[in-house]
mmCIF file with all atom_site columns, C-alpha atoms in Angstrom:
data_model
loop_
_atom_site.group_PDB
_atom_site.id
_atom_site.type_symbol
_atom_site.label_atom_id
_atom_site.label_alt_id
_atom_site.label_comp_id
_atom_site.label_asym_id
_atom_site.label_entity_id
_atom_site.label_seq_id
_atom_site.pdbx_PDB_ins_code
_atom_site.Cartn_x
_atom_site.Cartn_y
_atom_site.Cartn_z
_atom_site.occupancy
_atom_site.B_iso_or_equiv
_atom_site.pdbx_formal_charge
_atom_site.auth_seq_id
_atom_site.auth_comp_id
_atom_site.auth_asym_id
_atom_site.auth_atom_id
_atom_site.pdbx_PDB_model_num
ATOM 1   C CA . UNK A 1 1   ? 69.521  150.630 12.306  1.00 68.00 ? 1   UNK A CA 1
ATOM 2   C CA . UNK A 1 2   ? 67.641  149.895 15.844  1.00 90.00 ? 2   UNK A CA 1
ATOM 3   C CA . UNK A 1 3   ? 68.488  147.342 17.965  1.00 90.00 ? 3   UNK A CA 1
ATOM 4   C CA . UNK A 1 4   ? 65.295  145.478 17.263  1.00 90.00 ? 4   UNK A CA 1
ATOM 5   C CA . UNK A 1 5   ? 66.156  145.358 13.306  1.00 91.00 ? 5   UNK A CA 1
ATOM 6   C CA . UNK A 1 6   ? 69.951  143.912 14.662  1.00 92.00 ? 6   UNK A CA 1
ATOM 7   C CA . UNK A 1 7   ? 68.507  141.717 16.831  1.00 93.00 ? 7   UNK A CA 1
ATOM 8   C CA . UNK A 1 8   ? 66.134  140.581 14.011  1.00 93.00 ? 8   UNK A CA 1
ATOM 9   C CA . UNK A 1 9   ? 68.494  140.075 11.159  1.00 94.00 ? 9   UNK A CA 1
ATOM 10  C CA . UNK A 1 10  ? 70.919  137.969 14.232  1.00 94.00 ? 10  UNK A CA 1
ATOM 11  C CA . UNK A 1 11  ? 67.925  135.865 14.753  1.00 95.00 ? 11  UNK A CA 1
ATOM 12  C CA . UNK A 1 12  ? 67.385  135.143 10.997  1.00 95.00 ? 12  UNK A CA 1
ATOM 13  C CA . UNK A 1 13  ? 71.403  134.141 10.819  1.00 96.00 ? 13  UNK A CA 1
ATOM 14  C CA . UNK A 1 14  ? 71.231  131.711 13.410  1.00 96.00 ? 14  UNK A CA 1
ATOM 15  C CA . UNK A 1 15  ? 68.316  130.401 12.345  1.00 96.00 ? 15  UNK A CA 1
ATOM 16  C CA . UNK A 1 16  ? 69.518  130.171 9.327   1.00 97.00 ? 16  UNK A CA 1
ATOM 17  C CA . UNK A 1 17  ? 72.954  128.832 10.230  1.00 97.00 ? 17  UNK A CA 1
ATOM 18  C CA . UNK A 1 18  ? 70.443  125.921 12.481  1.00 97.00 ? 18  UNK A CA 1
ATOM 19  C CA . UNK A 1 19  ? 69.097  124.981 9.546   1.00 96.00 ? 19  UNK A CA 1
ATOM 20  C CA . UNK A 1 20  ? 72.406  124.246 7.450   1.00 97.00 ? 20  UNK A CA 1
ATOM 21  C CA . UNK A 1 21  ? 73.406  122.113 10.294  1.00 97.00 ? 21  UNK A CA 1
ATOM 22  C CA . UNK A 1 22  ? 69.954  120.147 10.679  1.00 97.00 ? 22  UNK A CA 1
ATOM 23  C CA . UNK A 1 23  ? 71.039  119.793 6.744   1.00 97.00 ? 23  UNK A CA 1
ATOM 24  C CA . UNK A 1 24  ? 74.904  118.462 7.291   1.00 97.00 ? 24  UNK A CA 1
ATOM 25  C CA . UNK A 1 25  ? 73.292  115.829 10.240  1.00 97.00 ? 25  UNK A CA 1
ATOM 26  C CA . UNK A 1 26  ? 70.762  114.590 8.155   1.00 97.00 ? 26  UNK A CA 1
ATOM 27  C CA . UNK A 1 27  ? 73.454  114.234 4.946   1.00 97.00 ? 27  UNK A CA 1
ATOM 28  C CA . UNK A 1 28  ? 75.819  112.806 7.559   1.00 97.00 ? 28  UNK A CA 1
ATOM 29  C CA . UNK A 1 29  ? 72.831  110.363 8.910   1.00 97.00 ? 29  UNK A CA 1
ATOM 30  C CA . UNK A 1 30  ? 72.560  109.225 5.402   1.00 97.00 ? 30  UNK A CA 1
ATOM 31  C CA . UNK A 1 31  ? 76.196  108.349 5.182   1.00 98.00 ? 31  UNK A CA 1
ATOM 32  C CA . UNK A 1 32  ? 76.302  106.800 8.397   1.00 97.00 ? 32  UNK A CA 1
ATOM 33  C CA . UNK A 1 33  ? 73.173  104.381 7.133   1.00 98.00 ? 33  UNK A CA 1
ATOM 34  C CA . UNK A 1 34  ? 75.017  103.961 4.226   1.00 98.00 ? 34  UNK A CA 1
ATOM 35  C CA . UNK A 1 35  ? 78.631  103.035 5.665   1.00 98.00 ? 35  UNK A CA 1
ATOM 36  C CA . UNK A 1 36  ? 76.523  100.632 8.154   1.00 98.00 ? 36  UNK A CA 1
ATOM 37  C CA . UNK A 1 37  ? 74.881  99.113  4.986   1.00 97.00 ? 37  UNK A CA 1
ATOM 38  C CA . UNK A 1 38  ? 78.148  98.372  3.194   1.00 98.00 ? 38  UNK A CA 1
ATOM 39  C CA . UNK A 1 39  ? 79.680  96.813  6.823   1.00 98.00 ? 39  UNK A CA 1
ATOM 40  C CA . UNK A 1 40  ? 76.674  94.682  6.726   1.00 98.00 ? 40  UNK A CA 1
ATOM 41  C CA . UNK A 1 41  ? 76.930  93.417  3.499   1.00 97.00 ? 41  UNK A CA 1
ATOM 42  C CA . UNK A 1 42  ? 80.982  92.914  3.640   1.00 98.00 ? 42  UNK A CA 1
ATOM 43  C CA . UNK A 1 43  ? 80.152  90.777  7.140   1.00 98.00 ? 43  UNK A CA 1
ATOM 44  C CA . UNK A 1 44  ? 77.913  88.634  5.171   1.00 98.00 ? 44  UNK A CA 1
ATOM 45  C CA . UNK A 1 45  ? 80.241  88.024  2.421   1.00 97.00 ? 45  UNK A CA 1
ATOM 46  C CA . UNK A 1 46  ? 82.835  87.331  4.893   1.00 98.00 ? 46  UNK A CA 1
ATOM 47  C CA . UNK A 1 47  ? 80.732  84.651  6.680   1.00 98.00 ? 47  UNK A CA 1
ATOM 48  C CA . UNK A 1 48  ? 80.061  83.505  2.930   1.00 97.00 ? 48  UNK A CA 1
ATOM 49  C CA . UNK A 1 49  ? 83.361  83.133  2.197   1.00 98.00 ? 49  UNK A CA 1
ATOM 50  C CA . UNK A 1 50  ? 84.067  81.488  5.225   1.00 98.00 ? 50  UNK A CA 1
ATOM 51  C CA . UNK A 1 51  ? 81.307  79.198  4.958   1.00 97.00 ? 51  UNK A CA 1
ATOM 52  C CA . UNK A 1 52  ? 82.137  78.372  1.252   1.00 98.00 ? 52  UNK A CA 1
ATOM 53  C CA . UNK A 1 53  ? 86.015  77.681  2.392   1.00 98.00 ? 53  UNK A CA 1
ATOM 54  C CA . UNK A 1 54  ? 84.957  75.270  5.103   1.00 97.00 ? 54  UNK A CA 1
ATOM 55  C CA . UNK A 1 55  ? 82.924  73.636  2.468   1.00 97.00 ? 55  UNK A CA 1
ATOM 56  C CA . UNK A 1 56  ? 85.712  73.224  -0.189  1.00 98.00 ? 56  UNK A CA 1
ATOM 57  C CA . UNK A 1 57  ? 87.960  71.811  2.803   1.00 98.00 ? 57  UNK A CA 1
ATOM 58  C CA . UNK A 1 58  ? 85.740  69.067  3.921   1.00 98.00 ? 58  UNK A CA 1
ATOM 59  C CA . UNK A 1 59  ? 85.179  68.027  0.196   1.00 98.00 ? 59  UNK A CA 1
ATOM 60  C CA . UNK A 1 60  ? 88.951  68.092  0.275   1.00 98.00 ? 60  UNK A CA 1
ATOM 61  C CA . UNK A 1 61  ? 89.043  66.339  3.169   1.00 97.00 ? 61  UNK A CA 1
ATOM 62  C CA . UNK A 1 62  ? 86.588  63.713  2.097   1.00 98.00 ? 62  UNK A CA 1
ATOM 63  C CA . UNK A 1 63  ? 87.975  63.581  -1.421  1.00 98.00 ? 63  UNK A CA 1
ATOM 64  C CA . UNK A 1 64  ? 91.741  62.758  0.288   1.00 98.00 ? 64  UNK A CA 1
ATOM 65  C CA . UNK A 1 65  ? 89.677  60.008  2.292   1.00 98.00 ? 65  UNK A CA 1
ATOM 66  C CA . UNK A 1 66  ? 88.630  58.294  -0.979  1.00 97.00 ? 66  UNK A CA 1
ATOM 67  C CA . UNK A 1 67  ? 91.840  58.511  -2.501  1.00 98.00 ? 67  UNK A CA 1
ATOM 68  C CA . UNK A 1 68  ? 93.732  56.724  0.134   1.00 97.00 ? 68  UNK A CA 1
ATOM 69  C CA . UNK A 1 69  ? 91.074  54.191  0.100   1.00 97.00 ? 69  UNK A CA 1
ATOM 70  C CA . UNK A 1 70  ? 91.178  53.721  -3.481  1.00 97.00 ? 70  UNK A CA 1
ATOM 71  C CA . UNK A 1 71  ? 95.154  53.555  -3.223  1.00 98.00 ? 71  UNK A CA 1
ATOM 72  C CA . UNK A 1 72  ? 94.791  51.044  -0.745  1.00 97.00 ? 72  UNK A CA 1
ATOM 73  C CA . UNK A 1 73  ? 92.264  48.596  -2.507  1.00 97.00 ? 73  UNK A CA 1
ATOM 74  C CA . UNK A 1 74  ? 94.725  48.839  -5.346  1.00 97.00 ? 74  UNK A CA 1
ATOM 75  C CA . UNK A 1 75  ? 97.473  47.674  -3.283  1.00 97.00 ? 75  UNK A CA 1
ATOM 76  C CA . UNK A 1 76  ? 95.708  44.751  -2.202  1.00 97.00 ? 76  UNK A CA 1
ATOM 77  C CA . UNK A 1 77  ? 94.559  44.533  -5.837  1.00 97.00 ? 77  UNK A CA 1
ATOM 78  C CA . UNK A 1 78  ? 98.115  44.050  -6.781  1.00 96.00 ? 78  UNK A CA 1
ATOM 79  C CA . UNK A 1 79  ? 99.032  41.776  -4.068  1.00 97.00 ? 79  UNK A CA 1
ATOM 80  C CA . UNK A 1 80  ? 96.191  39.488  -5.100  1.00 97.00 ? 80  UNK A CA 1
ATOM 81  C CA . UNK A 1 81  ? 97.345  39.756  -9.217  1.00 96.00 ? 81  UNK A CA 1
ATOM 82  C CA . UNK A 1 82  ? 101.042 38.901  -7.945  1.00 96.00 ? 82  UNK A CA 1
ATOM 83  C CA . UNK A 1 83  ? 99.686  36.087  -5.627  1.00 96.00 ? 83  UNK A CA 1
ATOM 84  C CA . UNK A 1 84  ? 97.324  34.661  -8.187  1.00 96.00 ? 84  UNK A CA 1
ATOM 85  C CA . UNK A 1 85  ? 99.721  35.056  -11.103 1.00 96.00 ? 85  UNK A CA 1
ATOM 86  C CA . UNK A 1 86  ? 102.547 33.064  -8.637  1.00 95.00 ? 86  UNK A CA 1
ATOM 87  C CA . UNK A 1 87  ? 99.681  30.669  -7.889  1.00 96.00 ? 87  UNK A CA 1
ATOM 88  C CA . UNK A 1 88  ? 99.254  29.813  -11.286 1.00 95.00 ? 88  UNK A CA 1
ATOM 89  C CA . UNK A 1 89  ? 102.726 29.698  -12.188 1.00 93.00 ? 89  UNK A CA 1
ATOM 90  C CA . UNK A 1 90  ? 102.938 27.462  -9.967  1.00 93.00 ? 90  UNK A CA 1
ATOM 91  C CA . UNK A 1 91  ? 100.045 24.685  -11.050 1.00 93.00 ? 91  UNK A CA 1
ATOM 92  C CA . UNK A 1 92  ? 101.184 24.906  -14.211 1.00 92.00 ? 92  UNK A CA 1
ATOM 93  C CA . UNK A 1 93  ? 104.884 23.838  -13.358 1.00 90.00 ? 93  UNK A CA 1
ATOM 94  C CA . UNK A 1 94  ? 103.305 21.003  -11.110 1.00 90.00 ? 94  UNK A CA 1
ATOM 95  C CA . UNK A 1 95  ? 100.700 19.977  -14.339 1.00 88.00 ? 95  UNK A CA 1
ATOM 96  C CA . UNK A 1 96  ? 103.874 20.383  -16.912 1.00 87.00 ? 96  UNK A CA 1
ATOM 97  C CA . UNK A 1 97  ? 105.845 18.530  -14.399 1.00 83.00 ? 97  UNK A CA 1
ATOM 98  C CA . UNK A 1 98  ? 103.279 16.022  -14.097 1.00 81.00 ? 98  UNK A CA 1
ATOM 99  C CA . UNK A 1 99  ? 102.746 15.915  -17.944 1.00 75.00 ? 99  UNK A CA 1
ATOM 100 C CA . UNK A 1 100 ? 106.557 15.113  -18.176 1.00 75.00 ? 100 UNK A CA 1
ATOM 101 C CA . UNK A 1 101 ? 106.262 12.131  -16.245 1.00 74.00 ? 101 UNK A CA 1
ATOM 102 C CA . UNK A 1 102 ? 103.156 11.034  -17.547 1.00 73.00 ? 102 UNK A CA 1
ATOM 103 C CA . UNK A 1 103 ? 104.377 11.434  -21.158 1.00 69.00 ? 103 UNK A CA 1
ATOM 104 C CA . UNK A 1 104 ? 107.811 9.206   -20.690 1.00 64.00 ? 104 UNK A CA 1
ATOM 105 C CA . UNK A 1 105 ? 107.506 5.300   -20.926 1.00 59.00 ? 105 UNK A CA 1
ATOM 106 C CA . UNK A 1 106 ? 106.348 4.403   -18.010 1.00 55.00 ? 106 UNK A CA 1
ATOM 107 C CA . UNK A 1 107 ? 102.987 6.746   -18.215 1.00 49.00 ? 107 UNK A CA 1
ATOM 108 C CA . UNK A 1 108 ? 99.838  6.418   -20.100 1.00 50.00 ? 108 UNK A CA 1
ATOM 109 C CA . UNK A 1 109 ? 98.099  8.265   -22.727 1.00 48.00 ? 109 UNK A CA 1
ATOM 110 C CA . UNK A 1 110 ? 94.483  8.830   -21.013 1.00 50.00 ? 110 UNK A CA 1
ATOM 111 C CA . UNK A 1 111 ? 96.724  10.765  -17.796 1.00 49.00 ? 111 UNK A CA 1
ATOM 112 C CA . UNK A 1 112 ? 98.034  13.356  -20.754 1.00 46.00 ? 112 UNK A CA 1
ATOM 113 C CA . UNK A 1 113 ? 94.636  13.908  -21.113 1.00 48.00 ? 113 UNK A CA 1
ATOM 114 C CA . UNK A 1 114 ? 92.899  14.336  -17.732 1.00 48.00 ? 114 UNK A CA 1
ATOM 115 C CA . UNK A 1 115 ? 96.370  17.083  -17.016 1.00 47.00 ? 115 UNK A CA 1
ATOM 116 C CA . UNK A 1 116 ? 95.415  18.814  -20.099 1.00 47.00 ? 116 UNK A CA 1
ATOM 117 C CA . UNK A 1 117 ? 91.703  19.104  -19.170 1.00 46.00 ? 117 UNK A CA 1
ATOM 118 C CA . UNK A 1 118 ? 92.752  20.166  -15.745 1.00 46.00 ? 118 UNK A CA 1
ATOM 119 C CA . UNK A 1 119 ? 94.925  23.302  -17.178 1.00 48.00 ? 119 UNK A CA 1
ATOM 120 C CA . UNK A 1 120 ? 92.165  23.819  -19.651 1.00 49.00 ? 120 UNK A CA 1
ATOM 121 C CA . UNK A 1 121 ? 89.470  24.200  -15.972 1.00 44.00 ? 121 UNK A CA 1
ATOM 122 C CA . UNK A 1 122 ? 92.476  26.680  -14.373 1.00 45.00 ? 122 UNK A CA 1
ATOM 123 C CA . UNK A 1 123 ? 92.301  28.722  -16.929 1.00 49.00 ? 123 UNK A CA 1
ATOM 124 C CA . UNK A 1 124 ? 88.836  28.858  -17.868 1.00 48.00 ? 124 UNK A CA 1
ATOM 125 C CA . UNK A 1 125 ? 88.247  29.101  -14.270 1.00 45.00 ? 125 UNK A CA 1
ATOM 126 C CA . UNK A 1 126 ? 89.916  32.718  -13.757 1.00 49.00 ? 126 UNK A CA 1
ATOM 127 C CA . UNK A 1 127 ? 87.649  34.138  -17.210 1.00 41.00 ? 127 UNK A CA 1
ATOM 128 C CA . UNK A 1 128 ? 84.682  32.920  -15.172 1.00 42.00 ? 128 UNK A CA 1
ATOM 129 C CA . UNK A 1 129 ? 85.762  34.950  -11.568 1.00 44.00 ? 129 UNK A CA 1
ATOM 130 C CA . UNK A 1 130 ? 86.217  38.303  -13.488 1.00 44.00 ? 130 UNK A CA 1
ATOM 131 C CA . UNK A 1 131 ? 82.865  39.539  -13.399 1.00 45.00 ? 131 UNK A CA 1
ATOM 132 C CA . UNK A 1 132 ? 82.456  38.612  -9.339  1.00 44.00 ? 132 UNK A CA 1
ATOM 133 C CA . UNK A 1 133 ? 81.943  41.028  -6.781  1.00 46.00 ? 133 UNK A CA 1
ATOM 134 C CA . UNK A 1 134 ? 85.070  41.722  -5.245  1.00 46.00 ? 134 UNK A CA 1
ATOM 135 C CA . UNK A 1 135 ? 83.586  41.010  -1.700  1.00 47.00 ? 135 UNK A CA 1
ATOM 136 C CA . UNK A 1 136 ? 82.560  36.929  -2.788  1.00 45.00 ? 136 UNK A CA 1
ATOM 137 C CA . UNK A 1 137 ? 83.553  34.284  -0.068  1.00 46.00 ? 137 UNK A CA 1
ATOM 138 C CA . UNK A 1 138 ? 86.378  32.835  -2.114  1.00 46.00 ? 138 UNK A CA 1
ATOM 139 C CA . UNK A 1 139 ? 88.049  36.392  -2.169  1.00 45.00 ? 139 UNK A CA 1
ATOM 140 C CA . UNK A 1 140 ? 87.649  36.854  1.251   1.00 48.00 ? 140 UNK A CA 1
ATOM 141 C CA . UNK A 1 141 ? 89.199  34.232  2.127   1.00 47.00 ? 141 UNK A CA 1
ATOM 142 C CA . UNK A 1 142 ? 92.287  34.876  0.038   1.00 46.00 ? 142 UNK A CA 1
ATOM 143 C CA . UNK A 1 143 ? 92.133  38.557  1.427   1.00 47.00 ? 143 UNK A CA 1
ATOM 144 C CA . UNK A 1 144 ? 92.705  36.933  5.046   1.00 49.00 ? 144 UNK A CA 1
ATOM 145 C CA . UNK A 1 145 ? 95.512  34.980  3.433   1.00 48.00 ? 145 UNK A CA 1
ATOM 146 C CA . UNK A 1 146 ? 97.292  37.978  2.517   1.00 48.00 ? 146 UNK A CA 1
ATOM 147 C CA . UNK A 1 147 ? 96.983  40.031  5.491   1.00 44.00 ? 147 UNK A CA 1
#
């Protein structure tokens, strides 16, 4: 074989051995777009997640705000109930007292009456404040009362 025909068939095998690399970079290029790709979309789902979390623990947040605020109207709910129901208790121990005196011998019939219209007026009196706004006047006042 002549030199030229060596030299020849060397050419050929690097050039051939060239173009398998050119064909690994670019297949490796393609990975490398494709890795990048994948980071890109795991980043975003990150940040998503994030987001979403931060989200959920302001709702949380808020949520907790309402609850304590609910707990506490019902505390001053019940304060009111045990205030009003002592309140009552006590008229109507001051009417029956007053209904004891007014029923022995020294007190008249017409009094018995007027008492029993006025514990008929208490009573009706609380049906009639149910449906009221909780923030009317009278309750404020009674909610200054208590605290």
């Amino acid at each position: 074989m002549s030199k030229v025909e060596q030299l020849e068939q060397e050419v050929a095998e690097v050039k051939q051995v060239l173009a398998d690399k050119k064909e690994q970079e670019a297949a490796m290029l393609k990975v490398l777009i494709r890795v990048e790709q994948d980071q890109k979309l795991t980043e975003d789902a990150r940040r998503s997640a994030e987001q979403d979390a931060a989200a959920q623990r302001y709702a949380v947040h808020v949520l907790q705000e309402k609850y304590e605020k609910a707990m506490a109207s019902i505390a001053q709910m019940e304060k009111r109930v045990v205030m009003a129901e002592s309140m009552l208790e006590a008229t109507l121990q001051y009417e029956s007292g007053k209904v004891k005196l007014q029923s022995s011998p020294r007190g008249s019939r017409p009094g018995l009456q007027q008492s029993t219209r006025k514990i008929g007026l208490l009573s009706g009196f609380g049906w009639r404040n149910k449906g009221k706004p909780e923030d009317s006047s009278e309750n404020k006042s009674a909610n200054e009362e208590t605290n």
